[in-house]
PDB file of C-alpha atoms in Angstrom:
ATOM      1  CA  MET A   1      46.005 -26.174 -31.835  1.00  0.00           C
ATOM      2  CA  GLN A   2      45.283 -23.577 -34.881  1.00  0.00           C
ATOM      3  CA  HIS A   3      45.244 -26.235 -37.224  1.00  0.00           C
ATOM      4  CA  GLN A   4      42.489 -28.254 -35.449  1.00  0.00           C
ATOM      5  CA  SER A   5      40.537 -24.944 -35.206  1.00  0.00           C
ATOM      6  CA  ALA A   6      40.782 -23.651 -39.042  1.00  0.00           C
ATOM      7  CA  MET A   7      39.025 -27.792 -40.215  1.00  0.00           C
ATOM      8  CA  PRO A   8      35.600 -26.178 -39.431  1.00  0.00           C
ATOM      9  CA  GLU A   9      35.738 -22.978 -41.382  1.00  0.00           C
ATOM     10  CA  ARG A  10      37.646 -24.907 -44.079  1.00  0.00           C
ATOM     11  CA  VAL A  11      34.322 -27.715 -43.743  1.00  0.00           C
ATOM     12  CA  ASN A  12      32.074 -24.329 -43.301  1.00  0.00           C
ATOM     13  CA  SER A  13      33.176 -22.666 -45.876  1.00  0.00           C
ATOM     14  CA  ALA A  14      33.211 -26.389 -48.420  1.00  0.00           C
ATOM     15  CA  LEU A  15      30.022 -26.983 -47.528  1.00  0.00           C
ATOM     16  CA  ARG A  16      28.891 -23.160 -48.707  1.00  0.00           C
ATOM     17  CA  TRP A  17      30.608 -23.485 -52.369  1.00  0.00           C
ATOM     18  CA  ARG A  18      27.806 -26.606 -52.358  1.00  0.00           C
ATOM     19  CA  CYS A  19      25.352 -25.166 -51.250  1.00  0.00           C
ATOM     20  CA  ARG A  20      25.546 -22.527 -53.990  1.00  0.00           C
ATOM     21  CA  ARG A  21      23.241 -23.004 -56.809  1.00  0.00           C
ATOM     22  CA  GLY A  22      21.666 -21.106 -59.950  1.00  0.00           C
ATOM     23  CA  MET A  23      18.762 -20.257 -58.332  1.00  0.00           C
ATOM     24  CA  LEU A  24      18.599 -17.653 -56.298  1.00  0.00           C
ATOM     25  CA  GLU A  25      15.662 -19.610 -53.832  1.00  0.00           C
ATOM     26  CA  LEU A  26      18.015 -22.593 -53.925  1.00  0.00           C
ATOM     27  CA  ASP A  27      20.667 -20.895 -52.669  1.00  0.00           C
ATOM     28  CA  ILE A  28      18.504 -18.334 -50.079  1.00  0.00           C
ATOM     29  CA  MET A  29      16.934 -21.881 -47.967  1.00  0.00           C
ATOM     30  CA  LEU A  30      20.562 -23.987 -47.849  1.00  0.00           C
ATOM     31  CA  ASN A  31      22.523 -21.203 -46.799  1.00  0.00           C
ATOM     32  CA  GLN A  32      19.811 -20.412 -43.923  1.00  0.00           C
ATOM     33  CA  PHE A  33      18.958 -24.372 -43.274  1.00  0.00           C
ATOM     34  CA  VAL A  34      23.586 -24.095 -42.824  1.00  0.00           C
ATOM     35  CA  ASP A  35      23.116 -21.738 -40.962  1.00  0.00           C
ATOM     36  CA  SER A  36      20.470 -22.668 -38.186  1.00  0.00           C
ATOM     37  CA  GLN A  37      19.776 -26.475 -38.416  1.00  0.00           C
ATOM     38  CA  TYR A  38      23.127 -27.836 -39.666  1.00  0.00           C
ATOM     39  CA  SER A  39      25.280 -28.647 -37.315  1.00  0.00           C
ATOM     40  CA  LEU A  40      21.937 -30.331 -34.857  1.00  0.00           C
ATOM     41  CA  LEU A  41      22.360 -32.960 -37.275  1.00  0.00           C
ATOM     42  CA  ASP A  42      23.683 -36.110 -36.757  1.00  0.00           C
ATOM     43  CA  SER A  43      25.727 -37.834 -39.248  1.00  0.00           C
ATOM     44  CA  GLU A  44      24.012 -39.687 -41.378  1.00  0.00           C
ATOM     45  CA  GLN A  45      22.173 -36.612 -41.532  1.00  0.00           C
ATOM     46  CA  LYS A  46      24.339 -34.761 -42.884  1.00  0.00           C
ATOM     47  CA  ASN A  47      26.043 -37.419 -45.835  1.00  0.00           C
ATOM     48  CA  THR A  48      22.614 -37.477 -46.951  1.00  0.00           C
ATOM     49  CA  PHE A  49      23.070 -33.602 -47.429  1.00  0.00           C
ATOM     50  CA  ASP A  50      25.869 -33.912 -49.319  1.00  0.00           C
ATOM     51  CA  LEU A  51      24.071 -36.568 -51.458  1.00  0.00           C
ATOM     52  CA  LEU A  52      21.172 -33.662 -51.827  1.00  0.00           C
ATOM     53  CA  LEU A  53      24.032 -31.718 -52.936  1.00  0.00           C
ATOM     54  CA  ASP A  54      24.755 -33.603 -56.006  1.00  0.00           C
ATOM     55  CA  TYR A  55      20.569 -33.705 -57.149  1.00  0.00           C
ATOM     56  CA  PRO A  56      19.931 -31.458 -60.229  1.00  0.00           C
ATOM     57  CA  ASP A  57      18.657 -27.638 -58.986  1.00  0.00           C
ATOM     58  CA  GLN A  58      15.139 -28.200 -60.973  1.00  0.00           C
ATOM     59  CA  LEU A  59      15.303 -31.935 -59.149  1.00  0.00           C
ATOM     60  CA  LEU A  60      15.844 -29.600 -55.395  1.00  0.00           C
ATOM     61  CA  PHE A  61      13.182 -27.054 -56.005  1.00  0.00           C
ATOM     62  CA  ASP A  62      10.476 -30.049 -57.399  1.00  0.00           C
ATOM     63  CA  LEU A  63      11.425 -31.613 -54.218  1.00  0.00           C
ATOM     64  CA  PHE A  64      11.255 -28.608 -51.744  1.00  0.00           C
ATOM     65  CA  LEU A  65       8.097 -26.813 -52.975  1.00  0.00           C
ATOM     66  CA  GLY A  66       6.877 -30.780 -52.479  1.00  0.00           C
ATOM     67  CA  HIS A  67       5.620 -30.590 -56.287  1.00  0.00           C
ATOM     68  CA  MET A  68       7.653 -35.137 -56.248  1.00  0.00           C
ATOM     69  CA  GLN A  69       8.874 -36.631 -53.338  1.00  0.00           C
ATOM     70  CA  SER A  70      11.963 -38.931 -53.040  1.00  0.00           C
ATOM     71  CA  SER A  71      11.431 -42.470 -52.622  1.00  0.00           C
ATOM     72  CA  ASP A  72      14.231 -42.361 -50.673  1.00  0.00           C
ATOM     73  CA  ASN A  73      13.078 -42.051 -47.280  1.00  0.00           C
ATOM     74  CA  LYS A  74      16.383 -40.507 -46.192  1.00  0.00           C
ATOM     75  CA  VAL A  75      16.234 -37.903 -48.462  1.00  0.00           C
ATOM     76  CA  SER A  76      12.603 -37.498 -47.765  1.00  0.00           C
ATOM     77  CA  GLU A  77      12.700 -36.728 -44.522  1.00  0.00           C
ATOM     78  CA  LEU A  78      15.814 -34.673 -44.593  1.00  0.00           C
ATOM     79  CA  VAL A  79      13.609 -31.977 -47.345  1.00  0.00           C
ATOM     80  CA  GLN A  80      11.187 -31.927 -45.123  1.00  0.00           C
ATOM     81  CA  THR A  81      13.264 -30.864 -41.768  1.00  0.00           C
ATOM     82  CA  ILE A  82      15.118 -27.838 -44.056  1.00  0.00           C
ATOM     83  CA  ARG A  83      11.548 -27.689 -44.605  1.00  0.00           C
ATOM     84  CA  GLN A  84      10.432 -27.004 -41.265  1.00  0.00           C
ATOM     85  CA  ALA A  85      13.475 -24.691 -41.125  1.00  0.00           C
ATOM     86  CA  VAL A  86      13.113 -22.351 -43.232  1.00  0.00           C
ATOM     87  CA  HIS A  87       9.996 -21.484 -43.238  1.00  0.00           C
TER      88      HIS A  87
END
């Protein structure tokens, strides 16, 4: 029993670690989203979020500020969801 309940904590801890960025603004935005909305995402959206965390900081920042748009519709939709959630 204890082993199963610890799994979400490990996943959450790993996710939070991946949300740590070189830009404070991104740290705040991503962690607010994880706190408030991540658990509501379906598995495809969670996979897209995982992909998004592989992006370089400057690209993420430009996407979140609307200075550029991803050619991947799933990424664009998730970026919009994150922007709305942390406003």
